XYZ file of N, CA and C in Angstrom:
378
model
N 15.950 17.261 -16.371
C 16.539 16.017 -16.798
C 16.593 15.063 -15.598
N 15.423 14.225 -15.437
C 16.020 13.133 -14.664
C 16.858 12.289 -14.877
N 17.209 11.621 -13.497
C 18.768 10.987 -13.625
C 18.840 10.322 -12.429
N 19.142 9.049 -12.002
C 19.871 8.342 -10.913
C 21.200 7.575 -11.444
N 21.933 7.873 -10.310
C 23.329 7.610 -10.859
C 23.621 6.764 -9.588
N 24.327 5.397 -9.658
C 24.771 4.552 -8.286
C 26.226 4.766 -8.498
N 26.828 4.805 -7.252
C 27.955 4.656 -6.923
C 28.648 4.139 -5.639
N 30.045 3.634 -5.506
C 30.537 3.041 -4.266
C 30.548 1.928 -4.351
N 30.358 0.896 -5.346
C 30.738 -0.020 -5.941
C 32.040 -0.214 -6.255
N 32.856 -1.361 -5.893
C 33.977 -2.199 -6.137
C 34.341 -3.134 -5.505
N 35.159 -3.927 -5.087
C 35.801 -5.118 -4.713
C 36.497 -5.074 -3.412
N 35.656 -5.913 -2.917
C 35.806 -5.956 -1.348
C 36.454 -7.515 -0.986
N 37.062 -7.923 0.336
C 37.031 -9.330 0.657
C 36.304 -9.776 2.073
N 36.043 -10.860 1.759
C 34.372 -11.498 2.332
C 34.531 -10.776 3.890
N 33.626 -10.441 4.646
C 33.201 -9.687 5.799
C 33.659 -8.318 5.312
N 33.884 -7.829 4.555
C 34.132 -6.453 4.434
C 32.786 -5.310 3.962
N 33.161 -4.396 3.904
C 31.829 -3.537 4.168
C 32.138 -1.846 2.650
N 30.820 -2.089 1.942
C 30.507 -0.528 0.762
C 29.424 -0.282 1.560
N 29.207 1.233 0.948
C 28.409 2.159 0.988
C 27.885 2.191 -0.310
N 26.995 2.087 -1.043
C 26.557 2.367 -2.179
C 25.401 3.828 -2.043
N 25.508 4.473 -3.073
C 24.964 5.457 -2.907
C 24.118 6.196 -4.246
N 22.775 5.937 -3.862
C 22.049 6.287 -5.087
C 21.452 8.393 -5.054
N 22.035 8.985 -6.342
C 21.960 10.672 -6.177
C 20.838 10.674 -7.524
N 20.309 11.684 -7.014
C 19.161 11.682 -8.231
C 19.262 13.093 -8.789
N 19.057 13.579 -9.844
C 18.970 14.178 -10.241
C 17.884 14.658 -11.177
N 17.485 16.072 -11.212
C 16.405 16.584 -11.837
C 14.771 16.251 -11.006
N 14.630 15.337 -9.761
C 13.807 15.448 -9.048
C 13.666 15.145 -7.867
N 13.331 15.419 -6.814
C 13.539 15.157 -5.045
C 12.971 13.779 -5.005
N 14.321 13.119 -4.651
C 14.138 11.764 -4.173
C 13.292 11.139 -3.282
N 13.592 12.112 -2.104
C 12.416 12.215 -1.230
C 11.278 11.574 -1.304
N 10.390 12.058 -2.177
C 8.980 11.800 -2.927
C 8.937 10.059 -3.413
N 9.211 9.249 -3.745
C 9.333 8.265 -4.153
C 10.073 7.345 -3.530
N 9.312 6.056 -3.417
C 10.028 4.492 -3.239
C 11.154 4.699 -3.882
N 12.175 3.875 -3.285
C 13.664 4.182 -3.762
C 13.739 1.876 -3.165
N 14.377 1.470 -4.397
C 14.338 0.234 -4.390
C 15.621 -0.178 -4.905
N 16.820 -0.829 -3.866
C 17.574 -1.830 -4.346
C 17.511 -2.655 -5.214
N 18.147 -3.222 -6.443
C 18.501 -4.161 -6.697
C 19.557 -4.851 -6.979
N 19.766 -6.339 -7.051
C 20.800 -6.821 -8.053
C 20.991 -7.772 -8.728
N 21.744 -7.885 -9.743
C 21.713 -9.155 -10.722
C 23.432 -9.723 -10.672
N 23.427 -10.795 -10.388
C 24.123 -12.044 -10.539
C 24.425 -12.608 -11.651
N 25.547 -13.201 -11.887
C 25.794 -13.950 -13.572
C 25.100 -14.993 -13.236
N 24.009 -15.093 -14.323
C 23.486 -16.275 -14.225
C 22.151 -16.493 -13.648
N 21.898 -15.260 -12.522
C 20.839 -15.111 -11.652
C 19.478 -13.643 -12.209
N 18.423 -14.384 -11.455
C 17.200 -13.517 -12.404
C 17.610 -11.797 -11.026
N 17.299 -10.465 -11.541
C 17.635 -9.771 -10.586
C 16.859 -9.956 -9.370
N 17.065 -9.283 -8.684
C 16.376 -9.823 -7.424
C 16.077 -8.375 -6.707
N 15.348 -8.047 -5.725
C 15.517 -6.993 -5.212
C 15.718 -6.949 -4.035
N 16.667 -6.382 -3.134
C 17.313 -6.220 -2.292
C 16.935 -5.730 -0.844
N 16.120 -4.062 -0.961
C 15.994 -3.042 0.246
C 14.697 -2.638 -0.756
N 13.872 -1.884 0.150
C 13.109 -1.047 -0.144
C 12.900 -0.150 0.990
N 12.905 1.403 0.257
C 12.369 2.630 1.180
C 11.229 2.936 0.795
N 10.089 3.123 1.253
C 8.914 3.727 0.948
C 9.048 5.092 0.966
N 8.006 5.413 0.170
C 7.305 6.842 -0.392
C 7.144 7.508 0.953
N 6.899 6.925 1.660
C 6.404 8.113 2.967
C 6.280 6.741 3.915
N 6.991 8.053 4.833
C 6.979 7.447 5.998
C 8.326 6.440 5.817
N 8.360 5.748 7.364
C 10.108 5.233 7.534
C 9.785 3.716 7.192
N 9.089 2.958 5.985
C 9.015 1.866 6.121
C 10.250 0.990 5.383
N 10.594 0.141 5.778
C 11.870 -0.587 4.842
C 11.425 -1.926 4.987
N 12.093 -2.686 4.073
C 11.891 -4.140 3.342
C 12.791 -4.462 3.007
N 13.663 -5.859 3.254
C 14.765 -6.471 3.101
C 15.103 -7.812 2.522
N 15.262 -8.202 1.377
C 15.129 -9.286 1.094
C 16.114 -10.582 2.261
N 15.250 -11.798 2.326
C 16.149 -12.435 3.549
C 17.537 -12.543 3.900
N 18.371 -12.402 2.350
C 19.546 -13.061 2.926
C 20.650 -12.042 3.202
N 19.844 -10.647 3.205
C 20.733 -9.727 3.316
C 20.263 -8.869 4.972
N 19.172 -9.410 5.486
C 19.084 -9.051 6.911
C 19.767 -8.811 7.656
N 19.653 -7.608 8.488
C 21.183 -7.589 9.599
C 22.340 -7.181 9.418
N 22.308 -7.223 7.399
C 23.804 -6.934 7.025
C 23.942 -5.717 6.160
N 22.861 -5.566 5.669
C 22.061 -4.546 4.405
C 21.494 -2.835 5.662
N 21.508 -1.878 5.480
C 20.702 -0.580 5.950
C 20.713 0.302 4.505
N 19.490 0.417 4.752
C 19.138 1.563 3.407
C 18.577 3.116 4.754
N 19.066 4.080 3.728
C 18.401 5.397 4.169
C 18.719 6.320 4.090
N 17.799 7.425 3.715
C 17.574 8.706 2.831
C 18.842 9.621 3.211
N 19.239 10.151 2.901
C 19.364 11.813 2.943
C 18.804 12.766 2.159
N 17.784 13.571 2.735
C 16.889 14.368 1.679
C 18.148 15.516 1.118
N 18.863 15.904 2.265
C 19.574 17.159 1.727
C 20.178 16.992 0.549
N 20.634 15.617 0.275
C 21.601 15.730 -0.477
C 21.332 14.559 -1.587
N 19.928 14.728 -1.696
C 18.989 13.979 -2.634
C 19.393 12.681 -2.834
N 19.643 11.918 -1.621
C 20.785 10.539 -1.961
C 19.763 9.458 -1.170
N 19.941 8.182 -1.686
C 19.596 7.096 -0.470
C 21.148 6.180 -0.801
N 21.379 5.584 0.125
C 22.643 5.165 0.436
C 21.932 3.219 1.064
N 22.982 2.712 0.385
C 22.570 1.320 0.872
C 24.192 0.471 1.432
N 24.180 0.859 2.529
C 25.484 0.206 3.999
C 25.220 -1.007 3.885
N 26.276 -1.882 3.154
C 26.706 -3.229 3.191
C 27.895 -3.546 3.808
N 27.163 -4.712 5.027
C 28.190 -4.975 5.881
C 28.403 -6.423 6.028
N 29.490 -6.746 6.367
C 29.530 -8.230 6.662
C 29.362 -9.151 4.967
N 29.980 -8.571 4.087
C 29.490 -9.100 2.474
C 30.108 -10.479 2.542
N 29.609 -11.323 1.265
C 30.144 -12.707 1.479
C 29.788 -12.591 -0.101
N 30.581 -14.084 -0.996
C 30.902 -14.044 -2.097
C 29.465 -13.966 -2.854
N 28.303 -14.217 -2.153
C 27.400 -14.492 -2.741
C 26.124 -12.904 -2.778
N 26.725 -12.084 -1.909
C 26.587 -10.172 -3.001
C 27.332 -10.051 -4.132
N 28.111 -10.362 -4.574
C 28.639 -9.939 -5.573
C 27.217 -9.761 -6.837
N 27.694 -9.037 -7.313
C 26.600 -8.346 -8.450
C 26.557 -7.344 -8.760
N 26.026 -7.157 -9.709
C 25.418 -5.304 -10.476
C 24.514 -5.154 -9.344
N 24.439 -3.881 -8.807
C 23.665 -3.464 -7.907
C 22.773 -2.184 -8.606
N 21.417 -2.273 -8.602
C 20.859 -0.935 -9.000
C 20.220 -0.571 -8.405
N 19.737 0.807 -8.174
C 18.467 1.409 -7.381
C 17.814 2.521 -9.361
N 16.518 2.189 -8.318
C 14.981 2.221 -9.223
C 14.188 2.912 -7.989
N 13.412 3.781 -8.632
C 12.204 4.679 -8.234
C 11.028 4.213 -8.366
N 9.756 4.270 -7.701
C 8.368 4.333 -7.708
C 7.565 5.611 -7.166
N 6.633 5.697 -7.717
C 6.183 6.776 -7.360
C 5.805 6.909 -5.897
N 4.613 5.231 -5.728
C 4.428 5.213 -4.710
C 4.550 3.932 -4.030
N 4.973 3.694 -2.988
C 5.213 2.225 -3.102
C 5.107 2.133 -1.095
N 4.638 1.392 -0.419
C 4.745 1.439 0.910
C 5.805 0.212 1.432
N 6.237 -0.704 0.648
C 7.595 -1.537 0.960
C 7.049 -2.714 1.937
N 5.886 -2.908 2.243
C 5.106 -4.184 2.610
C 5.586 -5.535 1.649
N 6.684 -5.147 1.114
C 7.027 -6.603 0.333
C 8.267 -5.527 -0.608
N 9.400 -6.108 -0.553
C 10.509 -6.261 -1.520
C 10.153 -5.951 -3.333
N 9.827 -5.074 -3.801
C 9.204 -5.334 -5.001
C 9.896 -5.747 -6.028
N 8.971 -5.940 -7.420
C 9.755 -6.472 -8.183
C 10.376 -5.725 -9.430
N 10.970 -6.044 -10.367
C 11.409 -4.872 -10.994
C 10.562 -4.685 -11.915
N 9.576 -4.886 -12.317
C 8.494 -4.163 -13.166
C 7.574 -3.597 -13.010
N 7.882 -3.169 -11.537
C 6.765 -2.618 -10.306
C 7.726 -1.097 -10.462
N 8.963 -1.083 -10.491
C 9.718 0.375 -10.728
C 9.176 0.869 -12.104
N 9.425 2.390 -11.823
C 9.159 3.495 -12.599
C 10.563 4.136 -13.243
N 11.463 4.292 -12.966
C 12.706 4.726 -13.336
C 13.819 4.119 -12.782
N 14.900 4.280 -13.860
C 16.407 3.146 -12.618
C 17.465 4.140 -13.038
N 18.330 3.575 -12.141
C 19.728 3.748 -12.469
C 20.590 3.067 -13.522
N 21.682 3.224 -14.012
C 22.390 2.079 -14.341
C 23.412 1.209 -13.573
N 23.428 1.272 -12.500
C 23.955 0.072 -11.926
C 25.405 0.361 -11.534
N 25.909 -0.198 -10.430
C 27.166 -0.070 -10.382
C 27.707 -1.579 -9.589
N 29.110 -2.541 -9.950
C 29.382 -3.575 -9.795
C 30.103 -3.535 -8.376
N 29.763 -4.691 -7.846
C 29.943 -5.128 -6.426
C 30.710 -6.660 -6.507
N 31.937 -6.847 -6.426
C 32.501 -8.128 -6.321
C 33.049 -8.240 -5.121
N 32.592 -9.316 -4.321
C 33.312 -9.716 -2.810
C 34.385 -11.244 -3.582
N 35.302 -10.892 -2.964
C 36.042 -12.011 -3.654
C 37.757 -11.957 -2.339
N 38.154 -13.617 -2.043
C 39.364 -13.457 -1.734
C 40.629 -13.371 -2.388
């Protein structure tokens, strides 16, 4: 039974810092592009981080540079996405999505994923 499940989502105030954490289940994460996203009220989703299939490549969409780290833990079949420094304008459903193969030379888009999560909500708010 595959399965990605996000979690570490909730309500932070502006410069404050989640861990979001994507666990997969029924197949080694490892193996596959593992891709941030998120959607905004109002906003088309967007995608966030990307880990490639192999090898240590990552991809960051601009406005989260510097503030965003994605990265694996094989043991514990997880990729984890460290948000730091948040401002009102992360707020969103955050999801991570799988590819089989993907090398992260560009942020992809979401019809470029193969499997998702359902999402877990991120509000920065004072």
């Amino acid at each position: 039974q595959w399965q990605l499940a996000e979690s570490g989502g909730g309500s932070v105030e502006p410069g404050g810092s989640l861990r979001l954490s994507c666990v997969a289940s029924g197949f080694l994460l490892e193996q596959y592009a593992v891709v941030w996203f998120r959607q905004a009220p109002g906003k088309e989703r967007e995608g966030v981080s990307c880990l490639a299939s192999s090898g240590p490549s990552t991809r960051y969409l601009d406005s989260v540079k510097g503030r965003f780290t994605v990265a694996r833990d094989n043991a514990k079949n997880t990729v984890y996405l460290q948000m730091d420094r948040l401002n009102p304008e992360d707020t969103a459903v955050y999801f991570c999505a799988i590819r089989s193969v993907h090398f992260c030379s560009y942020v992809p888009r979401e019809g470029e994923m193969d499997f998702w999560g359902t999402g877990t909500q991120v509000t920065v708010s004072s």
